[in-house]
Each structure stands twice: as structure tokens, then as C-alpha cells.
mmCIF file of C-alpha atoms in Angstrom:
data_model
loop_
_atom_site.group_PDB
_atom_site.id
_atom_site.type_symbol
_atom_site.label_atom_id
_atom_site.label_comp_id
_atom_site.label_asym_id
_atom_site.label_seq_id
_atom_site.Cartn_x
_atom_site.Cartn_y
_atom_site.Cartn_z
ATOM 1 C CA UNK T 1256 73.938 174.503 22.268
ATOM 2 C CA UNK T 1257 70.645 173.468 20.537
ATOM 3 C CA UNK T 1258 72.161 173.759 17.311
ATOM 4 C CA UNK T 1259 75.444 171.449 18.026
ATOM 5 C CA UNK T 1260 74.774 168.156 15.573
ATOM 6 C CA UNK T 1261 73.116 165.393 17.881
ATOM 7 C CA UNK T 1262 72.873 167.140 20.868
ATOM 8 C CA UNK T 1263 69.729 166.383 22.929
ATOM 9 C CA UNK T 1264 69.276 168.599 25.983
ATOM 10 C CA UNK T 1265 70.319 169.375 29.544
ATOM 11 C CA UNK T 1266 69.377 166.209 32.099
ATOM 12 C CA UNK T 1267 69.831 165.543 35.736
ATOM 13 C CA UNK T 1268 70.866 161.737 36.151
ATOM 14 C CA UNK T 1269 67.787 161.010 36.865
ATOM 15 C CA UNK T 1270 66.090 162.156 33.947
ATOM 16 C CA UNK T 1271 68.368 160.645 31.535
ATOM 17 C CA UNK T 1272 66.391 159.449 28.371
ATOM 18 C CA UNK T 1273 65.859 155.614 28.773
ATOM 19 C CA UNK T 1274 67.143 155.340 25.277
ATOM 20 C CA UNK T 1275 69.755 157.166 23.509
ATOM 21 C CA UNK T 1276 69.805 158.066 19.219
ATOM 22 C CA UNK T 1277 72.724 157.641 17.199
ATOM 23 C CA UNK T 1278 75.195 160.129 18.186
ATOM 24 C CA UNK T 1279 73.909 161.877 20.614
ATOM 25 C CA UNK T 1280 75.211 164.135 22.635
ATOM 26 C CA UNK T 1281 74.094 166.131 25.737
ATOM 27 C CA UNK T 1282 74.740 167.428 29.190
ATOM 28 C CA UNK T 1283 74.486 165.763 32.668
ATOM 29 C CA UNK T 1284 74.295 166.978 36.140
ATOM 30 C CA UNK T 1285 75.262 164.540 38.752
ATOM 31 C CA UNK T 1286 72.549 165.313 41.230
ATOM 32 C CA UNK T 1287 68.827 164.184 40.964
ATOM 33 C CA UNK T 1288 66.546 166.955 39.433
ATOM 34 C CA UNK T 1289 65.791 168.003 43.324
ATOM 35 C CA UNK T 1290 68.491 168.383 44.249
ATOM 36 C CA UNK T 1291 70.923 171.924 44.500
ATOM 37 C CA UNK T 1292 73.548 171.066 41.783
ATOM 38 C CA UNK T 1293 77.047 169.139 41.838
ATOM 39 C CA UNK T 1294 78.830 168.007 39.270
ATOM 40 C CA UNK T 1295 78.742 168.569 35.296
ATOM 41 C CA UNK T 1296 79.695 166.291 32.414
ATOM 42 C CA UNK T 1297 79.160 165.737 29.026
ATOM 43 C CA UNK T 1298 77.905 162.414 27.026
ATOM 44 C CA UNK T 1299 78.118 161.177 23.259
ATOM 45 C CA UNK T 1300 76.734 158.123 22.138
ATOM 46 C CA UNK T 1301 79.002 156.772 18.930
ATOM 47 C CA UNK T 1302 77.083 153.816 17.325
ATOM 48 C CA UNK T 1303 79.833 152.322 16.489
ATOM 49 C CA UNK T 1304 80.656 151.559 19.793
ATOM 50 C CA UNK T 1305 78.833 149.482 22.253
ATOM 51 C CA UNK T 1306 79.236 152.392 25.445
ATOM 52 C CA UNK T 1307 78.357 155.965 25.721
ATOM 53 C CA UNK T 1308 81.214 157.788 26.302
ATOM 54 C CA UNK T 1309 81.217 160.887 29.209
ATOM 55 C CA UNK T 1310 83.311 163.711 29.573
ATOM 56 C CA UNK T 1311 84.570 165.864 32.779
ATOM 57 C CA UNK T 1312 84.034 169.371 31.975
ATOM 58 C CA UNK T 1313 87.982 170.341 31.294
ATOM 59 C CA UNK T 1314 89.426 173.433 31.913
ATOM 60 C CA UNK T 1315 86.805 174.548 34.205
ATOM 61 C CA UNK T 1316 88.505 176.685 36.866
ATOM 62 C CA UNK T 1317 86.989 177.440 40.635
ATOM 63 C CA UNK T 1318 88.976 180.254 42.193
ATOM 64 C CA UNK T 1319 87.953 179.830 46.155
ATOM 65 C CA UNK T 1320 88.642 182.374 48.840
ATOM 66 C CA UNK T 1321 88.318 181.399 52.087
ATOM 67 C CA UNK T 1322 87.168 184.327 53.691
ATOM 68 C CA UNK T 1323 89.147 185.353 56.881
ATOM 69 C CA UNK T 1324 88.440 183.652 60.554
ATOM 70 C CA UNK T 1325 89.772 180.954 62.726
ATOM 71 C CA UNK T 1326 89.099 177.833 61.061
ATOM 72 C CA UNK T 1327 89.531 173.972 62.353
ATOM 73 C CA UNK T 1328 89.968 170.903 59.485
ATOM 74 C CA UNK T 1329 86.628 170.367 59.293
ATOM 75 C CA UNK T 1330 85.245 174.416 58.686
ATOM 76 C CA UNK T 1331 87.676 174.897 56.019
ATOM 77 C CA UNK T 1332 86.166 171.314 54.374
ATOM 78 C CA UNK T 1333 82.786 172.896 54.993
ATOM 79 C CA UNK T 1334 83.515 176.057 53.254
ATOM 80 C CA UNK T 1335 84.839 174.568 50.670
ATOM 81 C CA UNK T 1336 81.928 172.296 50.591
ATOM 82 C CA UNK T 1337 79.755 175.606 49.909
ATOM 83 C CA UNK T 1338 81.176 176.806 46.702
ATOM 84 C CA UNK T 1339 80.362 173.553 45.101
ATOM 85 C CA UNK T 1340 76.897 173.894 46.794
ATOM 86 C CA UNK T 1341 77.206 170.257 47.620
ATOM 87 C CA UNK T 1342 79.549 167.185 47.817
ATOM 88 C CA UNK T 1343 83.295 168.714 48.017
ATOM 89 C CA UNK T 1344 85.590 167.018 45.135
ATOM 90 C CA UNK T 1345 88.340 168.682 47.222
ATOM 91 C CA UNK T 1346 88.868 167.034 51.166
ATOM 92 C CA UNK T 1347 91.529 167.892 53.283
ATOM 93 C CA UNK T 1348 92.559 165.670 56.238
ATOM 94 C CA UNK T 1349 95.280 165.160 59.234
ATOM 95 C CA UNK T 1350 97.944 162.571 59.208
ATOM 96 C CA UNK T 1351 98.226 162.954 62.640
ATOM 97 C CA UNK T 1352 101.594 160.453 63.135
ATOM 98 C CA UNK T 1353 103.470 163.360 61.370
ATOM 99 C CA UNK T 1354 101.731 166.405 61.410
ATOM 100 C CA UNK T 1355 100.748 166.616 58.102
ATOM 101 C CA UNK T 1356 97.850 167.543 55.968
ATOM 102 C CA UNK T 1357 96.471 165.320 53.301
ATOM 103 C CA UNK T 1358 94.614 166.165 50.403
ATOM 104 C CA UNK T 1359 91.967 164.233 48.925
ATOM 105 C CA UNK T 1360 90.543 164.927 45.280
ATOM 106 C CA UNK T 1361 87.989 163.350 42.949
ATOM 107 C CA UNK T 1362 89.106 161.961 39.840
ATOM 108 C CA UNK T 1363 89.850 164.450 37.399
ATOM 109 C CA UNK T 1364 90.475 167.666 39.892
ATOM 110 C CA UNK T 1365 93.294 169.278 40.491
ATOM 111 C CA UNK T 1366 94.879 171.856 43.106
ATOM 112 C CA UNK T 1367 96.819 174.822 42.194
ATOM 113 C CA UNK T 1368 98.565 176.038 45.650
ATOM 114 C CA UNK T 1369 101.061 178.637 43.373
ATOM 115 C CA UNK T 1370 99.330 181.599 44.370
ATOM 116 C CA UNK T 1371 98.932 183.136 47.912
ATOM 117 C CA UNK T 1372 99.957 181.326 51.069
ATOM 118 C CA UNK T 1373 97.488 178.859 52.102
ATOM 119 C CA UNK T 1374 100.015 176.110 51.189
ATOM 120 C CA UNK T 1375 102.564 177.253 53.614
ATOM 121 C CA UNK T 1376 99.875 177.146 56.350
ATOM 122 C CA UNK T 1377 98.924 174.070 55.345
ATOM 123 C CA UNK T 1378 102.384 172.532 54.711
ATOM 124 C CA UNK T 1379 102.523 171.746 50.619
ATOM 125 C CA UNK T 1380 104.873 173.010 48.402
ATOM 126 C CA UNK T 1381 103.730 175.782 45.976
ATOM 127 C CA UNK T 1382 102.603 173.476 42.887
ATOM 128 C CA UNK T 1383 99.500 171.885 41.288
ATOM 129 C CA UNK T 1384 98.189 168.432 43.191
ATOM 130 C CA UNK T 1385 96.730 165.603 40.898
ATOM 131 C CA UNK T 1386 96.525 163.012 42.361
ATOM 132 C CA UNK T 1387 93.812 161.251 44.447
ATOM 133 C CA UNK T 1388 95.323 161.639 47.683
ATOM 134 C CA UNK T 1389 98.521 163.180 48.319
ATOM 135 C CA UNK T 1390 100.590 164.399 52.134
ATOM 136 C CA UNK T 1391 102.023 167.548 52.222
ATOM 137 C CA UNK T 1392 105.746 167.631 52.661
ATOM 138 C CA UNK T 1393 106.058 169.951 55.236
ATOM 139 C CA UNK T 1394 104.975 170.110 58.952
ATOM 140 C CA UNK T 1395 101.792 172.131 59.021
ATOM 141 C CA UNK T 1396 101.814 175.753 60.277
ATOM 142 C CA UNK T 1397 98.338 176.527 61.226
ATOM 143 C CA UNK T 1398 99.290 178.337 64.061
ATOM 144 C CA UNK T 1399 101.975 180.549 62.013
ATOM 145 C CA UNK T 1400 105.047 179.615 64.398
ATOM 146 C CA UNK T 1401 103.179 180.911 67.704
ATOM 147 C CA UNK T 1402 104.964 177.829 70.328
ATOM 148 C CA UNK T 1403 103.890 179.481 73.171
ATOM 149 C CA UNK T 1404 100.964 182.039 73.939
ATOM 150 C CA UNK T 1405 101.904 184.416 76.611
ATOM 151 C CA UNK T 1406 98.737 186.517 78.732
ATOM 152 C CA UNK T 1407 99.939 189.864 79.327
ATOM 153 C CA UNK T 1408 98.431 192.459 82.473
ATOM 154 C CA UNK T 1409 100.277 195.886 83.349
ATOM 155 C CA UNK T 1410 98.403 195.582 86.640
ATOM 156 C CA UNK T 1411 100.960 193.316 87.710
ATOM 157 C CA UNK T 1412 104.704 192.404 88.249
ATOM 158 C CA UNK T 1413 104.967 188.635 88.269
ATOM 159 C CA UNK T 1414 107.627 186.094 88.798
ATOM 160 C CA UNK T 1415 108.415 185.288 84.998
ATOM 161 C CA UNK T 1416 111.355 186.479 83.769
ATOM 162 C CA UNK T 1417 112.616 186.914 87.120
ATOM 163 C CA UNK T 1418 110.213 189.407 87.943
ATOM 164 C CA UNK T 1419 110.378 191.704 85.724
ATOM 165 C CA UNK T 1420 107.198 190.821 83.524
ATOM 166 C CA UNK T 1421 103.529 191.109 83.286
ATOM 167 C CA UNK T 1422 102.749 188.166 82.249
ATOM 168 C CA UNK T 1423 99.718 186.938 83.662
ATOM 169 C CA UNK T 1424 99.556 183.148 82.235
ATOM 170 C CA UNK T 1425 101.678 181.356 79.848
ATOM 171 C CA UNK T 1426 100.509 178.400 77.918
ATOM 172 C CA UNK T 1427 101.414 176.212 75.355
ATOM 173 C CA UNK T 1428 99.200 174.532 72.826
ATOM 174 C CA UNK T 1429 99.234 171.166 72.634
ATOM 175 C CA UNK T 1430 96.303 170.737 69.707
ATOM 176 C CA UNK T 1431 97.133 168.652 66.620
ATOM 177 C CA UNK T 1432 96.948 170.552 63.687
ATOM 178 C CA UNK T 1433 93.823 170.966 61.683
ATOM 179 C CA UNK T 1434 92.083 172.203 65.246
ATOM 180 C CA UNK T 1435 91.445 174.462 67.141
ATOM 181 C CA UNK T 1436 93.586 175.951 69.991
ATOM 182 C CA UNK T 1437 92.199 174.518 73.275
ATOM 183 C CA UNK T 1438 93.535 175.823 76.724
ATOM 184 C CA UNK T 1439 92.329 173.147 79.647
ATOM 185 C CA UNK T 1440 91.272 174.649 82.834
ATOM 186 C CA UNK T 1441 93.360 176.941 84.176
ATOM 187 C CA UNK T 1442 94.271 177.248 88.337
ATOM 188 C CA UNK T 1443 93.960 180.693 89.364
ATOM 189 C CA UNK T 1444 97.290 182.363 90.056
ATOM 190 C CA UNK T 1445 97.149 185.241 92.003
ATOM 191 C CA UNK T 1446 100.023 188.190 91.727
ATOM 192 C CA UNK T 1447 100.075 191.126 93.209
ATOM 193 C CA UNK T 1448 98.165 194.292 91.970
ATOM 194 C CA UNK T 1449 101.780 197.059 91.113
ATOM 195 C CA UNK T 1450 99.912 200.230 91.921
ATOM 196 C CA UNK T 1451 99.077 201.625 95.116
ATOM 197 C CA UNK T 1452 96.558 204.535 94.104
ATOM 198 C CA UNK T 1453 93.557 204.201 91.925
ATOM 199 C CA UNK T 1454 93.252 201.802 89.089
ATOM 200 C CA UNK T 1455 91.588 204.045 86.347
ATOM 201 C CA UNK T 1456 92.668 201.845 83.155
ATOM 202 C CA UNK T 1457 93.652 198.189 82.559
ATOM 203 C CA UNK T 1458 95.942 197.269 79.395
ATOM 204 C CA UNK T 1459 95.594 193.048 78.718
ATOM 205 C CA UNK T 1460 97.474 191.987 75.849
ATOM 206 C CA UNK T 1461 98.180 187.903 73.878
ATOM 207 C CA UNK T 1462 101.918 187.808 72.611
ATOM 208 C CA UNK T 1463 103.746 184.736 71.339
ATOM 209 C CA UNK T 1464 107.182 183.195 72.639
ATOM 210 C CA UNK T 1465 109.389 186.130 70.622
ATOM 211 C CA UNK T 1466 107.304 188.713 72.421
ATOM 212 C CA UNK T 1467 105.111 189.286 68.884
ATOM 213 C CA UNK T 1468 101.532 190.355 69.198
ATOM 214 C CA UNK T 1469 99.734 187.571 68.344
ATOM 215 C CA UNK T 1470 96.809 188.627 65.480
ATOM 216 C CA UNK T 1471 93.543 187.221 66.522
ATOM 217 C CA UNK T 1472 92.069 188.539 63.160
ATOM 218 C CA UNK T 1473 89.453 190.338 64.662
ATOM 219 C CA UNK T 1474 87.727 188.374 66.621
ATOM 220 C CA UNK T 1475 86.149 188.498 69.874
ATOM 221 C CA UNK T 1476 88.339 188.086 72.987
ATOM 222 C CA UNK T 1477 86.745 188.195 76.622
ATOM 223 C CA UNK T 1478 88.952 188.662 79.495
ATOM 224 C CA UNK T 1479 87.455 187.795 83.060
ATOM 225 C CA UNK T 1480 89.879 189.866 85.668
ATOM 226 C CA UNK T 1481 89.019 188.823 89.415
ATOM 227 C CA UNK T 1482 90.768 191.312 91.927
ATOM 228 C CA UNK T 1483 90.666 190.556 95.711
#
């Protein structure tokens, strides 16, 4: 770079040189020189103008995966938030009145949703988003379709579905989207145990309303069985 025509050095805004030569050129980071990093741009100084023009770094990609776990609004705007090792030039938010996520991007950022399937989660169409803010067009799916989450126990025979089932609990979740699934406090409901010898093994299982295992993605789930 030192031996582009005019150009200066490398500055943090707030080392900028107090005054600038005839076309000069240089590089910019948007954060102060103690600071971890954010966002590049470029400057030139044409004398025959009376401004310094500046320059967004174009065609600079960021490919982001969002590793796998159960994430509210506010974690996935945090983990995006990391890559850039700073302030975000990418915000997602809830319009809560319809269900729909909202994207919010800096001037001069895009979104490209045409690969994978975070946009049918999320509720946009697969396409690239320009503009500063922008709703997606489609209800958001953050729970993938699960209406209804359904607590399974082969210790029992309860009364749902005419008893024939072992469903322990049934719930449905009620959260907006963008959070988390939240199950209020739940009254005890005591069934009968089905077995009349030992109890050497107990099988407790989460389905959805079509009877579909419902994939937790590995994480942690405690079950708390009180028999009387």
C-alpha cells in the first residue's frame, strides 16, 4: 500500500492527521486507537474540491455461521455482534403486532439470505436485503411448526386421547417470536403408575402436536419424576 501515489498510512479516527496534503489518500478505522476494531473505510483528499471524500470498503464479504443452540432475538444479535468484534451493522428485531422479524442494517450493508435456511426461520424470502430497515414477509418460524409440546412417560396411561396415551403434560407456547419458550408453573397432575411389579427403567420423551420428536439439539433436559 505504501507505494500507492498519495497514500499516507493506516489511522484510527482519532489519530487522523490534523491536516491533510494534496491528494492524499489513506485508511481509517472507525474506532479510537484503544479500542478492538469496527469499521474500515478509505479517504482521498482531491484539491480541487473543498471535502475529503471516504469510501466503504466494497465488496467486502462476512460469511457468519451461527453456531448451533437455542437462541432468543437478542443472542443471535449478540453473536452476530462478535464477528464484527464490536458494534453490529446488522440488527434484527420483532414486530410484535404481526409476528414478524425486522432487519436493521447500516448504510452501505447488505444481507444475502439465498443460501441455507435461516431465512425461513426467520420469515424473509430467499434474496439480498438493502435497505435500512426492512420486515420480513412471512410469519416467523422459530419454533419450526412445533404448536403444541406434548411430555411423554410409559409409566403411565393417562386420560388424553381417551386413555390411551402417555402423555404426561401438554402445553402450548404462547412466547412471541424472537424468545425463548417459557412454560409458567405447572399444577401437579397425578396419573396412575401402569405396572404392578418392579419399575426397573423409565422412558420420558418431548413430541410435538403430529406426534414428531421434537429435536432439542443437544442440549440439556432435566426431568424431575415425583412418585407417591
Amino acid at each position: 500500500m505504501k507505494k500507492e501515489k498519495g497514500f499516507r498510512d493506516v489511522f484510527t479516527i482519532d489519530t487522523l492527521p490534523k491536516k491533510m496534503r494534496k491528494f492524499e489518500n489513506g485508511i481509517v478505522n472507525l474506532d479510537i486507537s484503544t479500542g478492538s476494531g469496527t469499521h474500515w473505510v478509505c479517504y482521498y483528499n482531491d484539491p480541487q474540491s473543498d471535502f475529503v471524500e471516504y469510501f466503504d470498503p466494497f465488496g467486502v464479504e462476512h460469511s457468519i455461521t451461527i453456531p448451533n443452540g437455542n437462541y432468543m432475538i437478542s443472542e443471535l444479535n449478540e453473536e452476530i455482534e462478535d464477528h464484527f468484534n464490536g458494534k453490529s451493522p446488522i440488527i434484527f428485531d420483532v414486530y410484535q403486532a404481526r409476528s414478524r422479524f425486522i432487519i436493521k442494517l447500516d448504510k452501505g450493508f447488505t444481507i444475502d439470505f439465498e443460501g441455507g435456511n435461516l431465512h425461513e426461520i426467520l420469515g424473509f424470502e430467499s434474496k439480498v436485503y438493502d435497505q435500512p430497515k426492512q420486515r420480513g414477509k412471512y410469519i416467523a418460524d422459530i419454533s419450526k411448526g412445533i404448536d403444541d409440546i406434548f411430555i411423554h412417560c410409559d409409566l403411565i396411561t393417562s386420560l388424553y386421547n381417551e386413555g390411551t396415551s402417555d402423555i404426561l403434560y401438554l402445553f402450548s407456547p404462547l412466547n412471541p417470536p424472537g424468545s425463548m419458550i417459557v412454560i409458567n408453573e405447572i399444577n401437579p397432575l397425578f396419573e396412575e403408575v401402569n405396572r404392578n411389579d418392579y419399575i426397573d427403567s423409565v422412558r420420558m420423551y418431548i413430541t410435538d402436536q403430529d406426534d414428531n420428536i421434537i429435536d432439542l439439539n443437544h442440549q440439556r433436559v432435566i426431568y424431575k419424576l415425583v412418585l407417591d
